[in-house]
Structure formats: C-alpha cells, structure tokens
Coordinates of C-alpha atoms in Angstrom, one line a residue:
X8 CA -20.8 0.6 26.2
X9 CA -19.1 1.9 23.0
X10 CA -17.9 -1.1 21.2
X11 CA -14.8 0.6 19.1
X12 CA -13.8 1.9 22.8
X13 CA -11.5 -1.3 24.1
X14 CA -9.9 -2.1 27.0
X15 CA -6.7 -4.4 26.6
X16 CA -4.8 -5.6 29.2
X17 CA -0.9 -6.3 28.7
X18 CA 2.2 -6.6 31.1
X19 CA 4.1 -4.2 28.7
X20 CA 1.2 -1.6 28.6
X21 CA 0.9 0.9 25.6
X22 CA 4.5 -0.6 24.4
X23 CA 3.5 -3.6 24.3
X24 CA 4.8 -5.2 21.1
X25 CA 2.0 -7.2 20.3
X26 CA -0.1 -3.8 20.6
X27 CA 2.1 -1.8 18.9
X28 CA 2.3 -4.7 15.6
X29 CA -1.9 -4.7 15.9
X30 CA -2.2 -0.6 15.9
X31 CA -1.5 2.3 13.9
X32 CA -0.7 4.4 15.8
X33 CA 0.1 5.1 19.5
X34 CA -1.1 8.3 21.0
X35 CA 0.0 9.7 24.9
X36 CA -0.5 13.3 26.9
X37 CA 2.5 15.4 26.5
X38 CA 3.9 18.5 28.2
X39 CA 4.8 21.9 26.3
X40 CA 8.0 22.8 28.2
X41 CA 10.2 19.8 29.4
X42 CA 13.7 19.3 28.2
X43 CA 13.6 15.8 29.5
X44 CA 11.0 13.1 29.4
X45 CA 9.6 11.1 32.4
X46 CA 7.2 8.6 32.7
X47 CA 5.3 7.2 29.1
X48 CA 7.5 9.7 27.2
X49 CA 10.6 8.5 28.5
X50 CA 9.8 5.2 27.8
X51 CA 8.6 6.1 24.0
X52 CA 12.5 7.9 23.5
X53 CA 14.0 4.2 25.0
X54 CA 11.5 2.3 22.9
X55 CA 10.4 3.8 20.0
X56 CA 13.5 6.6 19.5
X57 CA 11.9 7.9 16.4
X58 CA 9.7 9.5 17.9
X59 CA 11.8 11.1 21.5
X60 CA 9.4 13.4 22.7
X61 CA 10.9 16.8 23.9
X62 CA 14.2 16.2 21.4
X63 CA 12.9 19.3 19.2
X64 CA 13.4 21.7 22.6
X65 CA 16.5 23.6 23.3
X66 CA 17.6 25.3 26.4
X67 CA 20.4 26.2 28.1
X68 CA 19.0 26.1 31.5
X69 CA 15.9 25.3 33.8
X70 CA 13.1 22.5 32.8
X71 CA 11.3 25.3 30.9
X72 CA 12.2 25.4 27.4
X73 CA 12.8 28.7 25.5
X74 CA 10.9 27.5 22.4
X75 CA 7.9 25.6 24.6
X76 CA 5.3 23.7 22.2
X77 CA 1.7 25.3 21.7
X78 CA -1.0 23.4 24.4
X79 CA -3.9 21.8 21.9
X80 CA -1.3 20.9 19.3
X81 CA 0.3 17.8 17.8
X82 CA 3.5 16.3 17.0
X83 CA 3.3 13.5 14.5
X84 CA 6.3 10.6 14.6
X85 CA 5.7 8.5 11.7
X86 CA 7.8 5.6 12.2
X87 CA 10.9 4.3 9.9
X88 CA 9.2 0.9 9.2
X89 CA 5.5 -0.8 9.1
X90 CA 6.6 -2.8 12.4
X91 CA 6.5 0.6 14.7
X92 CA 3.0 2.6 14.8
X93 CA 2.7 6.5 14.1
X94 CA 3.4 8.4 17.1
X95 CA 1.1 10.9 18.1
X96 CA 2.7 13.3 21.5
X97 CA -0.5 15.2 22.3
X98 CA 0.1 18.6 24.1
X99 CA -2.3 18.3 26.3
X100 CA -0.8 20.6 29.4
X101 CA 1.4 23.1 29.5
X102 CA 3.9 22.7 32.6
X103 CA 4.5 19.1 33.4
X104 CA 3.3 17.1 36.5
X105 CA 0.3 17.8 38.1
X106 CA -2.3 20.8 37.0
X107 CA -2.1 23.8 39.7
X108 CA -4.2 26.3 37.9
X109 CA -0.6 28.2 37.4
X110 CA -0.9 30.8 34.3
X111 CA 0.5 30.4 30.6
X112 CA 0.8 32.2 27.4
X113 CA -2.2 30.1 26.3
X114 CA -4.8 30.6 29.5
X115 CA -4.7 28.5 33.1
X116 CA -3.2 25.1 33.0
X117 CA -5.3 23.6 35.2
X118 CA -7.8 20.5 34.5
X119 CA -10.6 22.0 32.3
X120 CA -8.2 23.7 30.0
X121 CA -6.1 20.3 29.8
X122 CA -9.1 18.1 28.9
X123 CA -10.2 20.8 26.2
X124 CA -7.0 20.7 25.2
X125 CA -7.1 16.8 25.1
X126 CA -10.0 17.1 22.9
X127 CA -8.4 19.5 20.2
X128 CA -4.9 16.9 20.3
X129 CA -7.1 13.8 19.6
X130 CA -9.0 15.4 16.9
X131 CA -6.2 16.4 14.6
X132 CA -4.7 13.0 15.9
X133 CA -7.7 11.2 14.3
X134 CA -7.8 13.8 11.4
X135 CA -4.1 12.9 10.2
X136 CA -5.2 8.9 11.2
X137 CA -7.9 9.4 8.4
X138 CA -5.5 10.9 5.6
X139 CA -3.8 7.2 5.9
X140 CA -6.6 4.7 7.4
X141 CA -9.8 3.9 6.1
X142 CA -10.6 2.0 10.0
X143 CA -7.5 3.5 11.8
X144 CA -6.6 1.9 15.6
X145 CA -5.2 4.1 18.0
X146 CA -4.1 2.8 21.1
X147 CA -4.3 5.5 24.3
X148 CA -2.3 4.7 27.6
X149 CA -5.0 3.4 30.4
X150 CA -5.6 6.7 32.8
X151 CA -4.7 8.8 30.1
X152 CA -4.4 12.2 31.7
X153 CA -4.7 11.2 35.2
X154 CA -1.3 9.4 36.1
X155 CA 1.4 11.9 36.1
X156 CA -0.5 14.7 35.2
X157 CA -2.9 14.7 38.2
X158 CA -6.3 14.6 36.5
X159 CA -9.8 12.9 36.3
X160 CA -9.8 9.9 34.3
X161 CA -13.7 9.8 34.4
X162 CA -13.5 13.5 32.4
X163 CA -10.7 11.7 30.2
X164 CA -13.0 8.3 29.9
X165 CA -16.0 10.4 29.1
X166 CA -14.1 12.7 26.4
X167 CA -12.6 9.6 25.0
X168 CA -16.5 7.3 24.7
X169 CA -18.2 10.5 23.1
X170 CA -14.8 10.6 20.8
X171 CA -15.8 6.7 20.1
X172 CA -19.3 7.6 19.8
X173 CA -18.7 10.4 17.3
X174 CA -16.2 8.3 15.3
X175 CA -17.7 4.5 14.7
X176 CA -15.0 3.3 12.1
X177 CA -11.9 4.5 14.4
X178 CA -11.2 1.7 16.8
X179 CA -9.9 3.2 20.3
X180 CA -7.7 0.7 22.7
X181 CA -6.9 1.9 26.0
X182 CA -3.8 -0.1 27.0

C-alpha cells in the first residue's frame, strides 16, 4: 500500500465535520458548464457556501453556460475562517453526468481525457497546497470520478496512489 493514501470512513462523508476540522483542504470532480450543482457540489454550496461551485457562471438559458470553465483547471475557495478547509472544485469533465465521448472546445469528453484532466486539477491543487503547507491533507470524496460522472474508479485509485507515491509529505484521505 501507500501509507499517506488513507481510507476514512464517516457517516457524513467528505463533509464530515470532524474531517473537515483535521484537513486542509477538501478537493471534489467538477463540471465546466452547469448552472446548477448536484450531487457533492450541491452539498459543498449548502455546507460550505464560500465556496458554491458553479456561482461564477451566468446564463440566461439551458444547463450550458455561456462563459463554461476550462477542463484541467482549478478554482480555489479559501475559506472565511480556520474551522472550514480550502476548497479545491477540480474541472475534471466538461459536460456533467456521465462521459459519452461527446466533443468540446478542449478535445473528447470521454474517460481518458477526464482522468488526464484529473491529473492536471490535482497537481495545481497540490501546487497551491504547498505555497501554504509544509505536510498539507487533502481529503478526496471515495469514488472520486466514478459516482456521478460514470467512470473507473480503479483508473481514479491508480492516478490517485502514483499521486501518493510521487508526493510522500502530502497526506491523501479518501472519505
């Protein structure tokens, strides 16, 4: 195993408030185009409101945004207090829901492109993590990638241990 990759078990899951007092900072999959948030990201607007996911988008119409966010990119939260962890929304697919392959400004949205683009989110997550942490904790939802979104969580778990591997003083929990 990788010992700085952890699984923790909670009720709450990635929420949790004992996980988010212990981390610092929370990181989950985000799409580039949707107006309204479902699933995690919904529940970060209700919990954590700081950092409401999709708030920056503006549209008139349709679940496609007019200004959509880049795939491979990151939107840092930082929170108003030290009680609440840094936010990370990682734009790892383009359209939301599950990858069909269907085309986008940036290439195919479709699994391969979304776990490279995983890759790239969780490396400027950890980049930004290091500015402000000598030993940062990030806490990662459990599936991360797979739930909603529709894809592998062993080529999620994989990218995440060599992450672990590559990076022995960042402690990764997958809630």
């Amino acid at each position: 195993g990788t010992p700085n990759l952890l699984l923790v078990r909670t009720q709450e899951g990635l929420l949790d408030a004992q996980v988010c007092r212990a981390v610092d900072a929370v990181a989950h999959q985000d799409d580039c185009v949707s107006l309204n948030p479902t699933g995690l990201s919904a529940s970060i607007r209700d919990r954590l409101p700081f950092a409401a996911p999709c708030a920056h988008r503006r549209c008139p119409e349709g679940i496609e945004s007019a200004n959509p966010d880049v795939p491979g990119t990151v939107i840092c939260f930082l929170p108003p207090t030290t009680q609440h962890p840094t936010v990370y929304s990682l734009y790892a697919q383009y359209f939301p829901s599950h990858c069909t392959g269907r085309s986008t400004p940036h290439g195919a949205d479709d699994e391969p492109t979304r776990v490279g683009w995983m890759r790239a989110c969780l490396q400027i997550a950890l980049q930004h993590l290091y500015l402000v942490h000598d030993d940062p904790v990030l806490a990662l939802p459990w599936q991360l990638g797979s739930t909603l979104s529709g894809g592998v969580w062993s080529s999620y778990l994989k990218l995440l241990a060599d992450l672990a591997i590559a990076n022995p003083q960042v402690s990764i929990l997958l809630v």
